[in-house]
Tab-separated table of C-alpha atoms in Angstrom:
chain	number	residue	atom	x	y	z
A	1	MET	CA	0.000	0.000	0.000
A	2	PHE	CA	2.719	2.414	0.997
A	3	VAL	CA	4.749	1.328	-2.015
A	4	LYS	CA	1.848	2.075	-4.330
A	5	LEU	CA	1.438	5.506	-2.773
A	6	ALA	CA	5.145	6.141	-3.062
A	7	THR	CA	5.098	5.389	-6.762
A	8	ILE	CA	2.213	7.723	-7.484
A	9	ILE	CA	3.736	10.800	-5.845
A	10	PRO	CA	6.793	11.100	-8.117
A	11	LEU	CA	4.586	10.424	-11.127
A	12	LEU	CA	2.572	13.482	-10.175
A	13	LEU	CA	5.754	15.500	-10.512
A	14	ILE	CA	6.164	14.321	-14.078
A	15	ILE	CA	2.689	15.413	-15.053
A	16	ASP	CA	2.256	19.134	-15.723
A	17	VAL	CA	0.279	21.106	-13.194
A	18	SER	CA	-2.475	22.698	-15.231
A	19	TRP	CA	-4.059	25.730	-13.650
A	20	GLY	CA	-1.289	28.240	-14.154
A	21	LEU	CA	-2.321	30.628	-16.924
A	22	TYR	CA	-5.639	32.467	-16.949
A	23	PHE	CA	-7.304	35.347	-18.766
A	24	HIS	CA	-10.553	37.310	-18.632
A	25	ILE	CA	-13.337	37.354	-21.170
A	26	ALA	CA	-16.410	39.522	-21.278
A	27	GLU	CA	-19.912	38.338	-22.064
A	28	GLY	CA	-20.252	37.299	-25.687
A	29	GLU	CA	-16.552	37.740	-26.349
A	30	ARG	CA	-14.914	35.022	-28.352
A	31	LYS	CA	-11.340	33.887	-27.798
A	32	CYS	CA	-9.580	31.693	-30.322
A	33	PHE	CA	-6.324	29.792	-30.043
A	34	ILE	CA	-4.429	28.342	-32.982
A	35	GLU	CA	-2.529	25.077	-32.783
A	36	GLU	CA	-0.499	23.988	-35.773
A	37	ILE	CA	-0.087	20.241	-35.467
A	38	PRO	CA	0.780	17.246	-37.639
A	39	ASP	CA	-1.810	14.553	-38.266
A	40	ASP	CA	-2.677	11.827	-35.783
A	41	THR	CA	-1.844	14.038	-32.790
A	42	THR	CA	-3.947	14.129	-29.637
A	43	VAL	CA	-4.806	17.499	-28.158
A	44	LEU	CA	-6.133	17.873	-24.633
A	45	VAL	CA	-7.914	21.105	-23.651
A	46	ASN	CA	-8.596	21.711	-19.959
A	47	TYR	CA	-10.439	24.767	-18.762
A	48	LYS	CA	-12.042	26.063	-15.612
A	49	VAL	CA	-14.156	29.211	-15.367
A	50	GLU	CA	-14.800	31.463	-12.412
A	51	LEU	CA	-17.371	34.205	-12.284
A	52	TYR	CA	-16.538	37.675	-11.028
A	53	ASP	CA	-18.541	38.443	-7.924
A	54	PRO	CA	-19.137	42.213	-7.629
A	55	ARG	CA	-20.115	41.900	-3.967
A	56	SER	CA	-16.856	40.468	-2.753
A	57	GLY	CA	-14.745	41.891	-5.570
A	58	GLY	CA	-13.238	38.515	-6.212
A	59	PHE	CA	-13.810	35.545	-8.414
A	60	MET	CA	-15.964	32.809	-7.025
A	61	PRO	CA	-15.503	29.301	-8.243
A	62	SER	CA	-18.064	28.073	-10.718
A	63	SER	CA	-21.712	28.541	-10.188
A	64	PRO	CA	-24.003	26.212	-12.099
A	65	GLY	CA	-25.493	27.650	-15.258
A	66	ILE	CA	-22.234	29.083	-16.508
A	67	GLY	CA	-21.375	27.167	-19.639
A	68	MET	CA	-18.731	27.555	-22.293
A	69	HIS	CA	-19.256	26.822	-25.937
A	70	VAL	CA	-16.140	25.231	-27.369
A	71	GLU	CA	-15.618	24.889	-31.113
A	72	VAL	CA	-12.697	23.159	-32.778
A	73	ARG	CA	-12.095	23.752	-36.466
A	74	GLU	CA	-9.891	21.765	-38.820
A	75	PRO	CA	-7.439	23.292	-41.302
A	76	ASN	CA	-9.969	23.112	-44.148
A	77	ASP	CA	-12.511	25.041	-42.025
A	78	ARG	CA	-14.531	21.964	-41.217
A	79	ILE	CA	-16.010	21.859	-37.710
A	80	LEU	CA	-14.461	18.991	-35.794
A	81	LEU	CA	-16.158	19.620	-32.472
A	82	SER	CA	-18.809	22.115	-31.418
A	83	ARG	CA	-20.360	21.636	-28.020
A	84	VAL	CA	-21.422	23.406	-24.874
A	85	TYR	CA	-19.614	22.315	-21.733
A	86	SER	CA	-20.180	23.173	-18.089
A	87	SER	CA	-17.985	25.481	-16.066
A	88	GLU	CA	-15.178	22.928	-15.945
A	89	GLY	CA	-14.388	20.950	-19.029
A	90	MET	CA	-11.890	18.536	-20.493
A	91	ILE	CA	-11.945	18.214	-24.262
A	92	SER	CA	-9.843	15.755	-26.194
A	93	PHE	CA	-9.562	15.413	-29.953
A	94	THR	CA	-7.188	13.817	-32.443
A	95	SER	CA	-6.195	15.554	-35.643
A	96	THR	CA	-6.813	13.733	-38.906
A	97	THR	CA	-5.213	16.242	-41.263
A	98	PRO	CA	-2.050	18.243	-40.568
A	99	GLY	CA	-2.395	21.991	-40.305
A	100	GLU	CA	-3.763	24.849	-38.261
A	101	HIS	CA	-6.513	23.810	-35.894
A	102	VAL	CA	-8.465	26.643	-34.253
A	103	ILE	CA	-9.929	26.196	-30.779
A	104	CYS	CA	-12.562	28.872	-30.062
A	105	MET	CA	-14.424	29.398	-26.838
A	106	TYR	CA	-17.114	31.790	-25.767
A	107	SER	CA	-19.680	31.864	-23.030
A	108	ASN	CA	-23.256	31.129	-23.984
A	109	SER	CA	-24.958	31.887	-20.730
A	110	THR	CA	-26.836	35.083	-20.046
A	111	SER	CA	-27.368	34.596	-16.329
A	112	TRP	CA	-24.521	36.860	-15.365
A	113	PHE	CA	-24.445	40.192	-13.659
A	114	SER	CA	-24.315	42.649	-16.523
A	115	GLY	CA	-20.893	43.892	-17.454
A	116	SER	CA	-19.120	41.262	-15.436
A	117	GLN	CA	-16.196	39.187	-16.525
A	118	LEU	CA	-15.331	35.555	-16.523
A	119	ARG	CA	-11.926	34.262	-15.463
A	120	VAL	CA	-10.901	31.325	-17.633
A	121	HIS	CA	-8.035	29.036	-16.619
A	122	LEU	CA	-6.901	27.353	-19.802
A	123	ASP	CA	-4.447	24.597	-20.469
A	124	ILE	CA	-3.814	23.133	-23.914
A	125	GLN	CA	-1.575	20.053	-24.122
A	126	VAL	CA	-0.452	18.714	-27.475
A	127	GLY	CA	1.029	15.363	-28.475
A	128	GLU	CA	3.079	13.647	-25.839
A	129	HIS	CA	2.048	16.208	-23.179
A	130	ALA	CA	-1.531	15.015	-23.612
A	131	VAL	CA	-0.772	11.492	-22.468
A	132	ASP	CA	-1.610	10.603	-18.884
A	133	TYR	CA	1.493	8.696	-17.861
A	134	ALA	CA	0.179	7.712	-14.456
A	135	ASN	CA	-2.527	5.770	-16.234
A	136	VAL	CA	-0.094	4.242	-18.687
A	137	ALA	CA	2.220	3.161	-15.873
A	138	GLN	CA	-0.591	1.508	-13.997
A	139	LYS	CA	-2.114	-0.158	-17.044
A	140	ASP	CA	1.126	-1.582	-18.400
A	141	LYS	CA	2.678	-2.069	-14.948
A	142	LEU	CA	5.856	-0.140	-15.703
A	143	THR	CA	8.594	0.730	-13.266
A	144	GLU	CA	9.815	4.308	-13.111
A	145	LEU	CA	12.756	3.706	-15.415
A	146	GLN	CA	10.555	1.957	-17.941
A	147	LEU	CA	8.115	4.858	-17.722
A	148	ARG	CA	10.904	7.361	-18.334
A	149	ILE	CA	11.995	5.401	-21.390
A	150	ARG	CA	8.416	5.212	-22.632
A	151	GLN	CA	8.172	9.002	-22.274
A	152	LEU	CA	11.392	9.374	-24.234
A	153	LEU	CA	10.081	7.132	-26.988
A	154	ASP	CA	6.863	9.139	-27.231
A	155	GLN	CA	8.772	12.405	-27.350
A	156	VAL	CA	11.134	11.217	-30.052
A	157	TYR	CA	8.201	9.883	-32.090
A	158	GLN	CA	6.513	13.259	-31.795
A	159	ILE	CA	9.730	14.934	-32.947
A	160	THR	CA	9.930	12.786	-36.071
A	161	LYS	CA	6.249	13.424	-36.851
A	162	GLU	CA	6.786	17.142	-36.448
A	163	GLN	CA	9.865	17.006	-38.682
A	164	SER	CA	8.026	15.287	-41.505
A	165	TYR	CA	5.213	17.835	-41.110
A	166	GLN	CA	7.879	20.527	-41.313
A	167	ARG	CA	9.038	19.085	-44.632
A	168	HIS	CA	5.448	19.190	-45.897
A	169	ARG	CA	5.116	22.832	-44.864
A	170	GLU	CA	8.401	23.780	-46.472
A	171	GLU	CA	7.208	22.233	-49.693
A	172	ARG	CA	4.007	24.284	-49.476
A	173	PHE	CA	6.123	27.385	-48.835
A	174	ARG	CA	8.224	26.615	-51.883
A	175	GLN	CA	5.102	26.131	-53.987
A	176	THR	CA	3.734	29.473	-52.795
A	177	SER	CA	6.995	31.235	-53.671
A	178	GLU	CA	7.114	29.617	-57.104
A	179	SER	CA	3.488	30.545	-57.711
A	180	THR	CA	4.257	34.161	-56.758
A	181	ASN	CA	7.191	34.137	-59.145
A	182	GLN	CA	5.047	32.768	-61.979
A	183	ARG	CA	2.302	35.261	-61.281
A	184	VAL	CA	4.682	38.206	-61.309
A	185	LEU	CA	6.083	37.056	-64.657
A	186	TRP	CA	2.832	36.365	-66.484
A	187	TRP	CA	0.828	39.298	-65.158
A	188	SER	CA	3.667	41.693	-66.020
A	189	LEU	CA	3.760	40.330	-69.554
A	190	LEU	CA	-0.009	40.668	-69.788
A	191	GLN	CA	0.140	44.222	-68.497
A	192	THR	CA	2.795	45.136	-71.055
A	193	GLY	CA	0.670	43.555	-73.775
A	194	VAL	CA	-2.460	45.432	-72.677
A	195	LEU	CA	-0.501	48.682	-72.471
A	196	MET	CA	0.896	48.283	-75.996
A	197	GLY	CA	-2.475	47.209	-77.340
A	198	ILE	CA	-4.245	50.207	-75.859
A	199	GLY	CA	-1.534	52.567	-77.105
A	200	TYR	CA	-1.841	51.171	-80.606
A	201	TRP	CA	-5.637	51.397	-80.566
A	202	GLN	CA	-5.486	54.981	-79.279
A	203	MET	CA	-3.195	56.119	-82.036
A	204	ARG	CA	-5.174	54.381	-84.748
A	205	HIS	CA	-8.529	55.644	-83.511
A	206	LEU	CA	-7.388	59.230	-83.100
A	207	LYS	CA	-5.670	59.202	-86.486
A	208	SER	CA	-8.822	58.080	-88.249
A	209	PHE	CA	-10.833	60.599	-86.216
A	210	PHE	CA	-8.602	63.504	-87.214
A	211	GLU	CA	-8.566	62.356	-90.830
A	212	ALA	CA	-12.361	62.306	-90.775
A	213	LYS	CA	-12.370	65.792	-89.332
A	214	LYS	CA	-9.937	66.872	-92.061
A	215	LEU	CA	-7.493	68.257	-89.490
A	216	VAL	CA	-4.585	66.056	-90.662
B	1	MET	CA	15.822	-0.431	-5.205
B	2	ARG	CA	12.638	1.490	-5.562
B	3	TYR	CA	14.006	4.217	-3.273
B	4	ILE	CA	16.657	5.088	-5.842
B	5	PHE	CA	14.219	5.826	-8.603
B	6	LEU	CA	11.882	7.706	-6.336
B	7	THR	CA	14.573	9.956	-4.997
B	8	THR	CA	16.235	10.716	-8.321
B	9	ILE	CA	12.897	11.713	-9.742
B	10	PHE	CA	12.295	13.975	-6.757
B	11	SER	CA	15.541	15.748	-7.423
B	12	VAL	CA	14.572	16.725	-10.983
B	13	VAL	CA	13.359	20.280	-10.809
B	14	PHE	CA	9.987	21.125	-12.228
B	15	ALA	CA	9.581	24.104	-14.629
B	16	TYR	CA	6.296	25.443	-15.985
B	17	GLU	CA	6.172	25.865	-19.722
B	18	LYS	CA	3.345	27.023	-21.940
B	19	ASP	CA	3.154	28.216	-25.519
B	20	MET	CA	0.076	29.548	-27.294
B	21	THR	CA	-0.970	31.057	-30.612
B	22	PHE	CA	-3.968	33.374	-30.620
B	23	THR	CA	-5.471	36.353	-32.460
B	24	VAL	CA	-5.754	39.874	-31.057
B	25	GLN	CA	-8.578	41.873	-32.639
B	26	ALA	CA	-7.978	45.392	-33.919
B	27	GLY	CA	-8.196	48.019	-31.186
B	28	LYS	CA	-8.114	45.422	-28.400
B	29	SER	CA	-5.621	44.304	-25.821
B	30	ASP	CA	-5.455	40.667	-24.663
B	31	CYS	CA	-3.971	39.945	-21.245
B	32	PHE	CA	-2.833	36.724	-19.596
B	33	TYR	CA	-2.133	36.152	-15.916
B	34	GLN	CA	0.275	33.693	-14.325
B	35	ARG	CA	0.966	32.956	-10.686
B	36	VAL	CA	4.658	33.239	-9.857
B	37	LEU	CA	6.524	32.669	-6.586
B	38	PRO	CA	9.445	34.862	-5.474
B	39	ASN	CA	12.856	34.091	-7.005
B	40	GLU	CA	11.346	32.291	-9.959
B	41	VAL	CA	12.507	33.422	-13.379
B	42	ILE	CA	9.848	34.483	-15.887
B	43	ASP	CA	11.104	33.861	-19.421
B	44	ILE	CA	8.718	35.053	-22.118
B	45	GLU	CA	9.312	35.122	-25.859
B	46	TYR	CA	6.730	36.299	-28.404
B	47	GLN	CA	6.444	36.784	-32.161
B	48	VAL	CA	3.771	38.189	-34.451
B	49	ILE	CA	3.150	35.542	-37.094
B	50	ASP	CA	0.294	37.043	-39.113
B	51	ALA	CA	-1.544	40.291	-39.636
B	52	SER	CA	-4.727	40.702	-41.647
B	53	GLN	CA	-3.285	43.875	-43.165
B	54	GLY	CA	-0.312	46.101	-42.515
B	55	GLU	CA	2.786	45.523	-40.436
B	56	LEU	CA	3.439	42.502	-38.244
B	57	ASP	CA	3.907	44.242	-34.915
B	58	ILE	CA	2.338	44.330	-31.473
B	59	SER	CA	2.877	46.166	-28.204
B	60	PHE	CA	3.733	44.131	-25.136
B	61	GLN	CA	3.559	44.927	-21.400
B	62	LEU	CA	4.566	42.850	-18.392
B	63	SER	CA	3.314	43.996	-14.974
B	64	ASP	CA	3.850	42.667	-11.481
B	65	PRO	CA	1.026	41.832	-9.002
B	66	VAL	CA	0.802	45.399	-7.634
B	67	GLY	CA	0.409	46.875	-11.124
B	68	MET	CA	3.882	48.265	-11.684
B	69	MET	CA	5.104	47.817	-15.247
B	70	ILE	CA	8.258	45.753	-15.583
B	71	VAL	CA	8.647	45.681	-19.347
B	72	ALA	CA	6.927	47.710	-22.068
B	73	ASP	CA	7.512	47.166	-25.803
B	74	TYR	CA	5.939	49.400	-28.421
B	75	LYS	CA	5.128	47.951	-31.853
B	76	LYS	CA	7.731	45.205	-31.973
B	77	PRO	CA	7.526	42.223	-34.366
B	78	GLU	CA	9.205	39.903	-31.845
B	79	ASN	CA	11.073	40.060	-28.568
B	80	ALA	CA	12.224	37.996	-25.617
B	81	HIS	CA	12.289	38.997	-21.920
B	82	ARG	CA	13.659	37.431	-18.782
B	83	HIS	CA	12.751	38.695	-15.313
B	84	THR	CA	13.341	37.344	-11.831
B	85	ALA	CA	10.192	37.680	-9.762
B	86	VAL	CA	10.464	39.527	-6.458
B	87	LEU	CA	6.837	39.585	-5.391
B	88	GLU	CA	4.528	36.647	-5.113
B	89	GLY	CA	1.265	36.830	-6.994
B	90	ASP	CA	-0.334	36.967	-10.418
B	91	TYR	CA	1.922	38.542	-12.984
B	92	ARG	CA	0.161	39.997	-16.010
B	93	PHE	CA	1.395	40.192	-19.566
B	94	CYS	CA	-0.605	41.935	-22.278
B	95	PHE	CA	-0.507	42.033	-26.047
B	96	ASP	CA	-1.760	45.431	-27.098
B	97	ASN	CA	-3.200	45.995	-30.589
B	98	THR	CA	-4.988	49.270	-29.762
B	99	PHE	CA	-2.774	51.275	-32.135
B	100	SER	CA	-4.266	49.431	-35.098
B	101	THR	CA	-7.750	50.292	-36.390
B	102	PHE	CA	-8.367	47.530	-38.925
B	103	SER	CA	-5.624	44.966	-38.667
B	104	GLN	CA	-5.936	41.933	-36.413
B	105	LYS	CA	-2.701	40.244	-35.367
B	106	THR	CA	-1.905	36.592	-34.731
B	107	VAL	CA	0.646	36.307	-31.919
B	108	PHE	CA	2.670	33.312	-30.727
B	109	PHE	CA	4.176	33.407	-27.215
B	110	ASP	CA	6.242	30.981	-25.153
B	111	LEU	CA	6.198	31.402	-21.364
B	112	MET	CA	8.599	29.557	-19.096
B	113	ILE	CA	8.756	29.764	-15.307
B	114	ASP	CA	12.053	28.376	-13.986
B	115	ASN	CA	12.938	27.713	-10.401
B	116	GLU	CA	16.147	29.461	-9.448
B	117	ASP	CA	18.068	26.238	-8.889
B	118	SER	CA	17.068	24.690	-12.196
B	119	GLN	CA	20.260	26.052	-13.717
B	120	GLY	CA	22.567	23.757	-11.828
B	121	LYS	CA	20.997	20.351	-11.806
B	122	ASP	CA	22.139	18.140	-8.985
B	123	TYR	CA	21.643	14.483	-9.586
B	124	ASP	CA	23.228	13.297	-6.368
B	125	ASP	CA	20.928	12.178	-3.661
B	126	GLU	CA	21.848	11.702	-0.046
B	127	LYS	CA	19.083	9.234	0.634
B	128	GLU	CA	20.889	6.506	-1.230
B	129	MET	CA	23.453	6.323	1.563
B	130	GLU	CA	20.790	4.696	3.705
B	131	LEU	CA	20.979	1.511	1.673
B	132	GLY	CA	24.301	0.493	3.131
B	133	ASN	CA	27.601	-0.621	1.617
B	134	ALA	CA	26.633	-4.104	0.507
B	135	ALA	CA	24.583	-2.959	-2.464
B	136	GLU	CA	26.791	0.034	-3.230
B	137	THR	CA	28.261	-1.097	-6.532
B	138	TYR	CA	24.878	-2.155	-7.835
B	139	VAL	CA	23.395	1.148	-6.688
B	140	MET	CA	25.981	3.125	-8.605
B	141	ARG	CA	25.421	1.233	-11.856
B	142	VAL	CA	21.692	1.759	-11.679
B	143	ARG	CA	22.192	5.383	-10.701
B	144	ASP	CA	24.338	5.931	-13.822
B	145	ILE	CA	21.604	4.580	-16.057
B	146	SER	CA	18.997	6.645	-14.293
B	147	GLU	CA	21.128	9.774	-14.597
B	148	SER	CA	21.771	9.353	-18.287
B	149	VAL	CA	18.096	8.666	-18.969
B	150	THR	CA	17.200	11.879	-17.170
B	151	ARG	CA	19.830	13.799	-19.130
B	152	VAL	CA	18.517	12.402	-22.404
B	153	LYS	CA	15.000	13.395	-21.422
B	154	ASP	CA	16.113	16.959	-20.662
B	155	ASN	CA	17.875	17.220	-24.012
B	156	VAL	CA	14.921	15.796	-25.891
B	157	SER	CA	12.600	18.235	-24.111
B	158	ALA	CA	14.864	21.096	-25.128
B	159	ALA	CA	14.863	19.839	-28.736
B	160	ARG	CA	11.092	19.630	-28.661
B	161	ARG	CA	10.729	23.161	-27.359
B	162	LEU	CA	13.105	24.473	-30.019
B	163	GLN	CA	11.104	22.650	-32.653
B	164	GLU	CA	7.914	24.347	-31.511
B	165	LEU	CA	9.608	27.761	-31.642
B	166	LEU	CA	10.934	27.121	-35.151
B	167	SER	CA	7.497	25.986	-36.223
B	168	ALA	CA	6.039	29.329	-35.147
B	169	HIS	CA	8.726	31.307	-36.950
B	170	GLU	CA	8.187	29.296	-40.123
B	171	ALA	CA	4.453	29.912	-39.860
B	172	ARG	CA	5.117	33.637	-39.976
B	173	ASP	CA	7.266	33.423	-43.100
B	174	ARG	CA	4.767	31.194	-44.834
B	175	ASN	CA	1.875	33.570	-44.005
B	176	LEU	CA	3.887	36.462	-45.447
B	177	ALA	CA	4.588	34.532	-48.656
B	178	GLU	CA	0.937	33.601	-49.086
B	179	ASP	CA	-0.172	37.187	-48.519
B	180	MET	CA	2.339	38.350	-51.116
B	181	CYS	CA	1.042	35.844	-53.658
B	182	ASP	CA	-2.548	37.045	-53.222
B	183	ARG	CA	-1.519	40.673	-53.324
B	184	VAL	CA	0.369	40.227	-56.616
B	185	LEU	CA	-2.741	38.802	-58.266
B	186	LYS	CA	-5.119	41.383	-56.860
B	187	TRP	CA	-3.055	44.420	-57.722
B	188	SER	CA	-2.171	43.122	-61.198
B	189	LEU	CA	-5.856	42.811	-62.015
B	190	VAL	CA	-6.555	46.260	-60.612
B	191	GLN	CA	-3.752	47.731	-62.685
B	192	ILE	CA	-4.940	46.130	-65.915
B	193	VAL	CA	-8.496	47.333	-65.396
B	194	LEU	CA	-7.309	50.812	-64.497
B	195	MET	CA	-5.060	50.984	-67.560
B	196	SER	CA	-7.850	49.930	-69.903
B	197	VAL	CA	-10.320	52.385	-68.401
B	198	ILE	CA	-7.836	55.254	-68.573
B	199	GLY	CA	-6.815	54.358	-72.124
B	200	VAL	CA	-10.393	54.432	-73.355
B	201	PHE	CA	-11.179	57.569	-71.367
B	202	GLN	CA	-8.190	59.378	-72.871
B	203	VAL	CA	-9.342	58.707	-76.427
B	204	TYR	CA	-12.871	59.894	-75.775
B	205	PHE	CA	-11.617	62.938	-73.943
B	206	VAL	CA	-9.351	63.964	-76.806
B	207	ARG	CA	-12.210	63.389	-79.214
B	208	SER	CA	-14.426	65.599	-77.155
B	209	LEU	CA	-11.914	68.421	-77.473
B	210	PHE	CA	-12.427	68.409	-81.229
B	211	GLU	CA	-16.172	67.925	-81.280
B	212	ASP	CA	-18.433	70.665	-82.674
B	213	PRO	CA	-18.865	73.499	-80.196
B	214	SER	CA	-22.601	73.283	-80.832
B	215	ASN	CA	-22.646	70.158	-78.739
B	216	ARG	CA	-23.571	71.789	-75.462
B	217	SER	CA	-22.959	68.964	-73.046
B	218	PHE	CA	-19.234	69.114	-73.611
B	219	LYS	CA	-19.118	72.855	-73.054
B	220	LYS	CA	-19.960	72.295	-69.443
B	221	LEU	CA	-17.188	69.760	-69.039
B	222	VAL	CA	-14.387	71.726	-70.704
B	223	PRO	CA	-15.370	75.366	-70.579
B	224	ASN	CA	-11.870	76.795	-70.861
B	225	LEU	CA	-10.695	74.694	-73.765
B	226	ILE	CA	-13.436	75.146	-76.332
B	227	SER	CA	-13.149	78.455	-78.133
B	228	GLN	CA	-16.296	80.465	-78.855
């Protein structure tokens, strides 16, 4: 029993403590966060909201009825997830295509004091940070050294995935640059052609006009 | 044997790290708060990776819990700051886009809170002395493995963090290139249309100068040029 307890405590040190960063949002305000990730990557979003209490001047922890609408969009603007959660939520999704995923959240409740603010503690974990190693250790019955090595393997796998995604993005960058180059070339040629064509038409038209007027 | 692993893991120092990419609307200022203890080092690095129009810059402020400003940047595309916290409390850092009326900015930031003693990592642990001399050789072998695994993990974590930073920088360059591509097309079309319109207008204007003065509608347009 004591041994089991003693193995859990150091594992808690490995796992990130979540509720560090927070920000304020007003009623109806929408906050979006962008995560650029390769495919087949798990993203874990943890949030906790607190309502500003004008009586005490502080933030009281969640009252029921305060909900947050969370929307996750894929790189091709397709909605992956769009749901209303309660004041404390844990959302997990796995990316199917590589690219920029947008996580938007806004409050949908109207039962606030008018003009008040909501304090949102947010934590977004991507890839190997999203894995709960305490669970993994218990499920697979790993010792601490084996767990460390498993973490290393996951991290290195994530690095290689990110590197191949980086190659894909560089190729897209190169295509964009080449497309810009092509566009500059062809549109400049077209502009020169249009300019010469208009000049020629102007001269011909005016010449025939003046000849008709018997001025030339 | 279990004591060895437990105690070496306890001696690894824990640092808080968070990176985020978000959009600041035009004329707004987005602030984030983070609880910091005294003598912890706040290391923040930010970069503007996209702007809907105009320059890629943002103003940045870092304030301590009592409201005193520690760092203030005005319209910088990227910067990095390091500050040792004196007070305990919620430190606030803001990304200010109020100077811009139409352009919304996409900002990437990387916040790291280090404990003061995370610079010199100490892998020795006194508790291992309790095990006694009999198992000492075995203890040292296992401790070596454990130490090198921890070192590898630290290096891999550093590589991972660097990769995320590079990814954000590359995103900025790619956004710039894509904007440029769209702009080239748009302005080329505008120029061609403008040229054609002006070319046609010039011809008809010159014609109008030589039209019969009896045509009264032109008199109003060019009163000085048509002689009586």
